[in-house]
Tab-separated table of C-alpha atoms in Angstrom:
chain	number	residue	atom	x	y	z
A	17	UNK	CA	-0.038	-0.062	0.115
A	18	UNK	CA	1.921	3.493	-1.259
A	19	UNK	CA	1.977	6.099	1.344
A	20	UNK	CA	-0.384	8.936	0.625
A	21	UNK	CA	0.167	13.228	1.098
A	22	UNK	CA	-1.763	12.649	4.428
A	23	UNK	CA	0.853	10.385	5.869
A	24	UNK	CA	3.442	13.428	6.023
A	25	UNK	CA	3.223	15.268	8.986
A	26	UNK	CA	2.447	18.995	9.271
A	27	UNK	CA	5.512	20.675	8.658
A	28	UNK	CA	7.154	23.819	6.847
A	29	UNK	CA	8.292	21.368	3.952
A	30	UNK	CA	5.551	19.468	3.264
A	31	UNK	CA	3.686	21.310	0.701
A	32	UNK	CA	6.994	21.047	-1.262
A	33	UNK	CA	7.306	17.304	-1.439
A	34	UNK	CA	4.709	16.188	-4.254
A	35	UNK	CA	6.540	18.750	-6.602
A	36	UNK	CA	9.864	17.420	-6.307
A	37	UNK	CA	9.316	13.908	-8.104
A	38	UNK	CA	12.435	11.967	-6.991
A	39	UNK	CA	11.544	12.651	-3.226
A	40	UNK	CA	7.795	12.120	-4.016
A	41	UNK	CA	8.658	8.770	-5.276
A	42	UNK	CA	10.846	7.719	-2.180
A	43	UNK	CA	8.019	8.783	-0.042
A	44	UNK	CA	5.354	6.728	-1.545
A	45	UNK	CA	7.151	3.706	-1.386
A	46	UNK	CA	9.217	3.952	1.834
A	47	UNK	CA	7.208	6.345	3.796
A	48	UNK	CA	8.016	9.610	5.555
A	49	UNK	CA	9.789	8.255	8.696
A	50	UNK	CA	12.533	6.531	6.297
A	51	UNK	CA	12.660	9.543	4.246
A	52	UNK	CA	12.879	12.119	7.328
A	53	UNK	CA	15.593	9.698	9.118
A	54	UNK	CA	17.665	8.835	5.880
A	55	UNK	CA	17.691	12.678	4.781
A	56	UNK	CA	18.365	13.985	8.430
A	57	UNK	CA	21.579	11.273	8.312
A	58	UNK	CA	22.551	12.748	4.733
A	59	UNK	CA	22.550	16.078	6.192
A	60	UNK	CA	25.330	15.247	8.678
A	61	UNK	CA	27.667	14.011	5.694
A	62	UNK	CA	26.545	16.407	3.188
A	63	UNK	CA	29.490	18.084	3.626
A	64	UNK	CA	31.706	15.192	2.169
A	65	UNK	CA	29.419	14.573	-0.426
A	66	UNK	CA	29.635	18.116	-1.705
A	67	UNK	CA	33.380	18.540	-1.242
A	68	UNK	CA	33.931	15.340	-3.574
A	69	UNK	CA	31.940	17.032	-6.238
A	70	UNK	CA	33.206	20.499	-5.915
A	71	UNK	CA	36.649	19.365	-5.782
A	72	UNK	CA	36.294	17.017	-9.283
A	73	UNK	CA	34.826	20.112	-10.913
A	74	UNK	CA	38.022	22.414	-9.882
A	75	UNK	CA	40.534	19.823	-10.865
A	76	UNK	CA	39.479	19.167	-14.014
A	77	UNK	CA	38.832	22.801	-14.802
A	78	UNK	CA	42.449	23.186	-14.179
A	79	UNK	CA	43.353	20.401	-16.956
A	80	UNK	CA	41.332	22.085	-19.223
A	81	UNK	CA	42.771	25.533	-18.789
A	82	UNK	CA	46.360	23.994	-19.305
A	83	UNK	CA	44.991	22.084	-22.256
A	84	UNK	CA	45.646	18.805	-20.743
A	85	UNK	CA	42.324	17.562	-21.462
A	86	UNK	CA	39.405	17.586	-24.048
A	87	UNK	CA	36.405	18.916	-22.823
A	88	UNK	CA	33.900	18.485	-25.696
A	89	UNK	CA	33.410	15.219	-25.080
A	90	UNK	CA	33.592	15.272	-20.962
A	91	UNK	CA	31.084	16.598	-18.673
A	92	UNK	CA	31.378	17.308	-14.774
A	93	UNK	CA	29.136	19.389	-12.515
A	94	UNK	CA	28.848	22.998	-12.461
A	95	UNK	CA	30.632	25.399	-10.194
A	96	UNK	CA	27.362	27.171	-9.098
A	97	UNK	CA	25.048	25.649	-8.435
A	98	UNK	CA	26.786	22.356	-8.396
A	99	UNK	CA	24.158	19.959	-9.439
A	100	UNK	CA	23.825	20.243	-12.947
A	101	UNK	CA	26.272	18.597	-15.675
A	102	UNK	CA	27.880	20.979	-18.044
A	103	UNK	CA	30.333	20.269	-20.721
A	104	UNK	CA	33.951	20.874	-19.922
A	105	UNK	CA	34.794	23.271	-22.607
A	106	UNK	CA	31.494	25.484	-21.747
A	107	UNK	CA	31.861	25.760	-18.143
A	108	UNK	CA	34.154	28.979	-18.403
A	109	UNK	CA	31.655	30.637	-21.034
A	110	UNK	CA	28.373	29.711	-19.302
A	111	UNK	CA	29.755	30.868	-15.672
A	112	UNK	CA	30.783	34.210	-17.230
A	113	UNK	CA	27.456	34.833	-19.151
A	114	UNK	CA	25.520	34.113	-16.136
A	115	UNK	CA	27.608	35.807	-13.442
A	116	UNK	CA	30.203	38.060	-15.145
A	117	UNK	CA	34.035	38.391	-15.449
A	118	UNK	CA	34.998	38.439	-11.754
A	119	UNK	CA	32.689	36.827	-8.887
A	120	UNK	CA	31.889	35.115	-5.941
A	121	UNK	CA	29.068	32.873	-5.756
A	122	UNK	CA	27.923	30.720	-2.611
A	123	UNK	CA	25.528	27.806	-2.731
A	124	UNK	CA	23.561	27.816	0.754
A	125	UNK	CA	22.001	24.877	1.788
A	126	UNK	CA	19.186	25.538	4.204
A	127	UNK	CA	18.479	22.077	6.460
A	128	UNK	CA	14.701	21.154	6.780
A	129	UNK	CA	15.476	18.019	8.417
A	130	UNK	CA	16.357	19.422	12.065
A	131	UNK	CA	14.789	20.322	15.072
A	132	UNK	CA	14.702	23.964	13.528
A	133	UNK	CA	15.775	24.988	10.235
A	134	UNK	CA	19.503	25.883	9.790
A	135	UNK	CA	22.106	26.403	7.088
A	136	UNK	CA	23.520	22.735	6.545
A	137	UNK	CA	26.204	23.468	3.817
A	138	UNK	CA	28.133	26.617	2.098
A	139	UNK	CA	29.710	26.199	-1.169
A	140	UNK	CA	31.845	28.846	-2.266
A	141	UNK	CA	33.481	29.241	-5.575
A	142	UNK	CA	35.433	32.674	-6.931
A	143	UNK	CA	35.292	32.908	-10.387
A	144	UNK	CA	37.804	34.875	-12.618
A	145	UNK	CA	36.589	34.927	-16.269
A	146	UNK	CA	34.478	32.049	-15.742
A	147	UNK	CA	37.352	29.892	-14.086
A	148	UNK	CA	37.625	28.791	-10.499
A	149	UNK	CA	40.522	30.521	-8.762
A	150	UNK	CA	39.409	29.966	-5.088
A	151	UNK	CA	36.786	27.618	-3.446
A	152	UNK	CA	35.993	26.307	-0.041
A	153	UNK	CA	32.944	24.253	1.511
A	154	UNK	CA	31.528	24.808	5.139
A	155	UNK	CA	29.266	22.751	6.772
A	156	UNK	CA	28.386	21.427	10.420
A	157	UNK	CA	29.937	23.126	13.770
A	158	UNK	CA	32.233	25.217	11.756
A	159	UNK	CA	32.723	28.282	13.701
A	160	UNK	CA	32.260	30.342	10.491
A	161	UNK	CA	28.546	29.501	10.794
A	162	UNK	CA	28.671	31.255	14.224
A	163	UNK	CA	29.587	34.219	12.583
A	164	UNK	CA	26.599	36.895	13.287
A	165	UNK	CA	25.179	40.010	11.008
A	166	UNK	CA	26.357	43.019	12.352
A	167	UNK	CA	23.129	44.726	12.655
A	168	UNK	CA	20.528	41.840	13.828
A	169	UNK	CA	22.875	40.004	15.752
A	170	UNK	CA	21.553	36.671	14.445
A	171	UNK	CA	24.061	33.823	13.674
A	172	UNK	CA	24.670	32.552	9.986
A	173	UNK	CA	23.592	29.300	10.550
A	174	UNK	CA	20.372	30.486	12.271
A	175	UNK	CA	19.052	32.885	9.440
A	176	UNK	CA	16.723	29.804	8.067
A	177	UNK	CA	14.456	29.900	11.239
A	178	UNK	CA	14.144	33.712	11.067
A	179	UNK	CA	12.858	34.201	7.407
A	180	UNK	CA	12.388	32.985	3.769
A	181	UNK	CA	14.979	32.057	1.238
A	182	UNK	CA	15.262	35.758	-0.065
A	183	UNK	CA	15.826	36.710	3.703
A	184	UNK	CA	18.278	33.958	3.991
A	185	UNK	CA	20.151	35.169	0.685
A	186	UNK	CA	20.498	38.714	1.431
A	187	UNK	CA	21.414	38.615	5.286
A	188	UNK	CA	24.017	35.463	4.423
A	189	UNK	CA	25.456	37.692	1.653
A	190	UNK	CA	26.246	40.508	4.042
A	191	UNK	CA	27.596	38.528	6.400
A	192	UNK	CA	29.845	36.528	3.703
A	193	UNK	CA	30.450	39.537	1.768
A	194	UNK	CA	32.395	40.846	4.618
A	195	UNK	CA	34.373	37.783	5.080
A	196	UNK	CA	35.518	37.707	1.584
A	197	UNK	CA	36.546	41.385	1.738
A	198	UNK	CA	38.383	40.595	5.119
A	199	UNK	CA	40.410	37.400	3.710
A	200	UNK	CA	40.665	38.600	0.230
A	201	UNK	CA	40.433	42.347	-0.399
A	202	UNK	CA	41.817	42.020	-3.893
A	203	UNK	CA	38.074	40.799	-4.946
A	204	UNK	CA	36.545	43.220	-2.514
A	205	UNK	CA	34.841	44.997	-5.770
A	206	UNK	CA	33.953	41.630	-7.400
A	207	UNK	CA	29.911	40.912	-7.186
A	208	UNK	CA	28.579	38.356	-4.641
A	209	UNK	CA	25.849	36.075	-5.364
A	210	UNK	CA	24.195	33.586	-3.196
A	211	UNK	CA	21.708	30.702	-3.875
A	212	UNK	CA	19.994	29.872	-0.922
A	213	UNK	CA	17.885	26.598	-1.300
A	214	UNK	CA	15.763	23.842	0.728
A	215	UNK	CA	17.986	20.896	1.483
A	216	UNK	CA	14.720	18.700	-0.030
A	217	UNK	CA	15.187	20.506	-3.314
A	218	UNK	CA	18.974	20.045	-3.277
A	219	UNK	CA	18.593	16.469	-2.672
A	220	UNK	CA	15.838	15.929	-5.132
A	221	UNK	CA	18.203	17.387	-7.829
A	222	UNK	CA	21.060	15.235	-6.324
A	223	UNK	CA	19.153	12.068	-7.305
A	224	UNK	CA	17.975	13.540	-10.951
A	225	UNK	CA	19.558	11.465	-13.919
A	226	UNK	CA	18.927	13.739	-16.666
A	227	UNK	CA	20.165	17.196	-17.371
A	228	UNK	CA	16.889	18.132	-19.341
A	229	UNK	CA	15.107	16.741	-16.109
A	230	UNK	CA	16.973	18.693	-13.814
A	231	UNK	CA	16.376	22.172	-15.576
A	232	UNK	CA	12.971	21.000	-15.552
A	233	UNK	CA	12.991	20.681	-11.712
A	234	UNK	CA	14.990	24.094	-11.517
A	235	UNK	CA	12.318	25.680	-13.617
A	236	UNK	CA	9.610	24.628	-10.726
A	237	UNK	CA	11.758	25.711	-7.845
A	238	UNK	CA	12.702	29.084	-9.186
A	239	UNK	CA	8.773	29.441	-9.834
A	240	UNK	CA	7.249	27.514	-6.880
A	241	UNK	CA	5.589	30.907	-5.802
A	242	UNK	CA	4.693	32.487	-8.968
A	243	UNK	CA	3.188	29.421	-10.875
A	244	UNK	CA	2.394	26.955	-8.279
A	245	UNK	CA	1.129	29.375	-5.338
A	246	UNK	CA	3.864	28.084	-2.434
A	247	UNK	CA	4.408	29.985	0.460
A	248	UNK	CA	8.191	30.531	-0.670
A	249	UNK	CA	10.707	29.547	-3.148
A	250	UNK	CA	12.307	26.343	-3.505
A	251	UNK	CA	15.450	27.853	-5.014
A	252	UNK	CA	16.609	31.384	-5.015
A	253	UNK	CA	19.505	33.643	-5.603
A	254	UNK	CA	20.362	37.080	-4.208
A	255	UNK	CA	20.676	38.812	-6.448
A	256	UNK	CA	19.134	36.785	-9.174
A	257	UNK	CA	21.379	37.026	-12.460
A	258	UNK	CA	19.565	39.184	-14.760
A	259	UNK	CA	20.025	36.704	-17.633
A	260	UNK	CA	18.927	33.520	-15.658
A	261	UNK	CA	15.781	35.709	-14.121
A	262	UNK	CA	14.507	36.519	-17.598
A	263	UNK	CA	15.000	32.639	-18.709
A	264	UNK	CA	12.440	31.817	-15.320
A	265	UNK	CA	9.712	33.786	-17.033
A	266	UNK	CA	9.775	31.789	-20.158
A	267	UNK	CA	7.629	28.692	-20.432
A	268	UNK	CA	8.911	25.488	-18.875
A	269	UNK	CA	10.179	23.826	-22.576
A	270	UNK	CA	11.915	27.390	-23.773
A	271	UNK	CA	13.818	27.480	-20.495
A	272	UNK	CA	15.014	23.818	-20.300
A	273	UNK	CA	16.357	24.150	-23.987
A	274	UNK	CA	18.186	27.226	-23.208
A	275	UNK	CA	19.749	26.218	-20.075
A	276	UNK	CA	20.504	22.802	-21.665
A	277	UNK	CA	21.884	24.599	-24.781
A	278	UNK	CA	24.187	26.919	-22.511
A	279	UNK	CA	25.562	24.234	-20.881
A	280	UNK	CA	25.829	20.740	-22.926
A	281	UNK	CA	25.289	22.336	-26.401
A	282	UNK	CA	21.831	20.561	-26.172
A	283	UNK	CA	23.665	17.260	-25.689
A	284	UNK	CA	22.102	14.741	-23.450
A	285	UNK	CA	23.940	13.991	-19.840
A	286	UNK	CA	22.474	10.969	-17.967
A	287	UNK	CA	23.989	12.410	-14.754
A	288	UNK	CA	26.040	9.909	-12.390
A	289	UNK	CA	27.819	9.948	-9.289
A	290	UNK	CA	31.336	9.904	-7.962
A	291	UNK	CA	32.724	6.323	-6.998
A	292	UNK	CA	32.802	7.564	-3.253
A	293	UNK	CA	29.579	8.900	-3.132
A	294	UNK	CA	28.085	5.596	-5.013
A	295	UNK	CA	29.527	3.578	-2.538
A	296	UNK	CA	28.310	5.626	0.254
A	297	UNK	CA	24.271	5.399	-0.694
A	298	UNK	CA	24.690	1.919	-1.612
A	299	UNK	CA	26.278	0.830	1.638
A	300	UNK	CA	24.291	2.943	3.800
A	301	UNK	CA	20.603	3.763	2.124
A	302	UNK	CA	20.315	0.564	0.018
A	303	UNK	CA	16.469	0.772	-0.128
A	304	UNK	CA	16.762	4.602	-1.665
A	305	UNK	CA	19.434	3.533	-3.925
A	306	UNK	CA	17.059	0.333	-4.943
A	307	UNK	CA	14.106	2.990	-5.538
A	308	UNK	CA	15.838	6.279	-7.097
A	309	UNK	CA	18.978	4.805	-9.171
A	310	UNK	CA	19.013	0.639	-9.561
A	311	UNK	CA	15.189	0.565	-10.393
A	312	UNK	CA	15.034	3.665	-12.779
A	313	UNK	CA	17.941	2.221	-14.939
A	314	UNK	CA	16.630	-0.995	-14.934
A	315	UNK	CA	13.059	-0.942	-15.251
A	316	UNK	CA	11.439	2.296	-14.691
A	317	UNK	CA	13.634	4.241	-17.209
A	318	UNK	CA	14.804	7.862	-17.756
A	319	UNK	CA	12.874	10.003	-19.702
A	320	UNK	CA	14.157	10.802	-23.016
A	321	UNK	CA	14.699	14.739	-23.886
A	322	UNK	CA	11.683	14.842	-26.005
A	323	UNK	CA	9.589	13.539	-22.678
A	324	UNK	CA	10.819	16.210	-20.340
A	325	UNK	CA	10.141	18.923	-23.106
A	326	UNK	CA	6.446	17.674	-23.268
A	327	UNK	CA	5.741	17.391	-19.677
A	328	UNK	CA	2.429	19.342	-18.407
A	329	UNK	CA	0.594	20.238	-15.109
A	330	UNK	CA	-2.987	19.712	-17.004
A	331	UNK	CA	-4.701	20.112	-13.232
A	332	UNK	CA	-3.561	23.895	-12.072
A	333	UNK	CA	-7.117	24.889	-11.550
A	334	UNK	CA	-7.556	22.030	-8.958
A	335	UNK	CA	-8.704	23.417	-5.704
A	336	UNK	CA	-9.141	20.294	-3.291
A	337	UNK	CA	-6.509	17.782	-4.211
A	338	UNK	CA	-3.246	19.530	-3.906
A	339	UNK	CA	-1.292	16.401	-5.199
A	340	UNK	CA	-3.583	16.234	-8.290
A	341	UNK	CA	-2.577	19.788	-9.170
A	342	UNK	CA	0.998	19.011	-9.080
A	343	UNK	CA	0.396	15.951	-11.290
A	344	UNK	CA	2.339	16.028	-14.690
A	345	UNK	CA	1.747	14.209	-17.613
A	346	UNK	CA	3.276	13.831	-20.999
A	347	UNK	CA	1.806	12.433	-24.556
A	348	UNK	CA	5.298	11.483	-25.559
A	349	UNK	CA	6.042	9.090	-22.756
A	350	UNK	CA	9.567	7.435	-23.695
A	351	UNK	CA	11.886	6.301	-21.305
A	352	UNK	CA	15.815	5.014	-21.565
A	353	UNK	CA	16.871	1.795	-19.957
A	354	UNK	CA	20.347	0.226	-19.642
A	355	UNK	CA	19.139	-2.636	-22.090
A	356	UNK	CA	18.884	-0.106	-24.633
A	357	UNK	CA	22.546	1.067	-23.833
A	358	UNK	CA	23.892	-2.141	-23.556
A	359	UNK	CA	26.007	-0.994	-20.521
A	360	UNK	CA	26.627	-2.102	-17.072
A	361	UNK	CA	24.946	-0.818	-13.838
A	362	UNK	CA	28.445	0.208	-12.234
A	363	UNK	CA	29.026	2.380	-15.748
A	364	UNK	CA	25.748	3.576	-15.662
A	365	UNK	CA	25.834	4.984	-12.145
A	366	UNK	CA	28.867	6.932	-12.835
A	367	UNK	CA	27.224	8.923	-15.561
A	368	UNK	CA	26.662	8.617	-19.452
A	369	UNK	CA	27.193	11.430	-21.661
A	370	UNK	CA	25.476	10.831	-25.294
A	371	UNK	CA	25.956	12.269	-28.707
A	372	UNK	CA	21.697	12.658	-28.596
A	373	UNK	CA	19.524	15.610	-28.397
A	374	UNK	CA	15.667	16.374	-28.014
A	375	UNK	CA	15.783	16.590	-32.279
A	376	UNK	CA	17.021	13.247	-32.666
A	377	UNK	CA	14.525	10.212	-33.121
A	378	UNK	CA	14.130	8.141	-30.048
A	379	UNK	CA	14.782	4.794	-32.132
A	380	UNK	CA	18.189	5.808	-32.730
A	381	UNK	CA	19.186	5.390	-28.915
A	382	UNK	CA	21.805	2.769	-28.465
A	383	UNK	CA	25.499	2.003	-27.380
A	384	UNK	CA	26.898	3.817	-30.609
A	385	UNK	CA	25.360	7.366	-29.069
A	386	UNK	CA	27.561	7.137	-26.119
A	387	UNK	CA	30.446	9.784	-26.032
A	388	UNK	CA	31.655	9.108	-22.686
A	389	UNK	CA	31.177	7.493	-19.130
A	390	UNK	CA	32.070	9.268	-15.953
A	391	UNK	CA	32.591	12.750	-14.793
A	392	UNK	CA	35.174	14.743	-15.271
A	393	UNK	CA	38.944	14.026	-15.200
A	394	UNK	CA	37.663	10.400	-14.320
A	395	UNK	CA	35.676	9.807	-17.475
A	396	UNK	CA	36.510	7.481	-20.641
A	397	UNK	CA	35.681	8.637	-23.890
A	398	UNK	CA	34.433	6.319	-26.315
A	399	UNK	CA	33.618	8.318	-29.433
A	400	UNK	CA	36.619	10.336	-30.665
A	401	UNK	CA	34.481	12.486	-33.100
A	402	UNK	CA	31.332	14.601	-32.347
A	403	UNK	CA	29.456	17.700	-34.002
A	404	UNK	CA	29.714	20.179	-31.641
A	405	UNK	CA	27.459	22.958	-32.715
A	406	UNK	CA	27.231	25.448	-29.661
A	407	UNK	CA	24.126	27.870	-30.258
A	408	UNK	CA	23.178	31.136	-29.425
A	409	UNK	CA	21.401	31.423	-25.960
A	410	UNK	CA	18.366	32.974	-27.492
A	411	UNK	CA	18.459	31.412	-30.891
A	412	UNK	CA	16.273	28.037	-29.937
A	413	UNK	CA	12.767	27.815	-31.228
């Protein structure tokens, strides 16, 4: 018997769960207690998970800058925010287009799985010309989270308990900008962006397997108040980069196309995990991994780009049934499974970058479409030649 929305205790995070499709799926099968206890445990180790991802991205960027690696055939996670895949040769240009020439960006994870909401993780990266030149991560009991806001006297870690995502972003920015200027006065004139988000939303993205689906979820997260009537945003930016803000007012398919075009040139990236993170989940949360990853690859399938672009919410006028209101449907239901690619689960878990876009026929999906396995410097390249056409952000249909 699947669990239902009514089984979720009334809490600050409850109304956001149905639109987070990965979290919602896990809850329906394993229940709220399992979900809450598991994510509470993950929140204690999120530093290690995030550190591995950011370090890999920075190390790979250094190889690209030194021209020791072909970035056109390999993807890695973006620098900010750190949960969507980006083709390595497009990292610098995309970051510079969104943020500018010289910038600090701090990803702020607000933990909703504690007695009171608090900041659970900070991931900062300083970019020059789109490349990382300095980075750090902070979590748990680090004394930096005890730094107080000069006017309000509130500790940095306690900001989520005092206000919404916008409040967290702006007040954290004031604290972090002071710290940046103290430690690195030569960057004092560089813009500073913060990206506050709810941990449930971040974990939903962490479990997303497709870059097209990931940007679909980001669109929902940035528009959770405007389009879905929720009390607050799931993800926010302070200040919101103007280019990205404009994109959030497009319809969902156009937002997805433009962001995927900006990050992989429209190629499909089935997102993966680094080996240490795979081991962490399979050894500690086997049930979650079975539902969210193993079964998806073997049985349920991963929505192909055409399916993602066709998702719609036809019941938005529903007044009584909140879950039905947030139910998405597609007339182009087509999914990718491991059998179509002819690969092992171990390779699939590490990520697959495909020479396939939303314009290609679904029946052509096969092993021959694989460009590379894995992420960043650990990737294994299979295809030596691909046509890399980088389209203008605004030139798509």
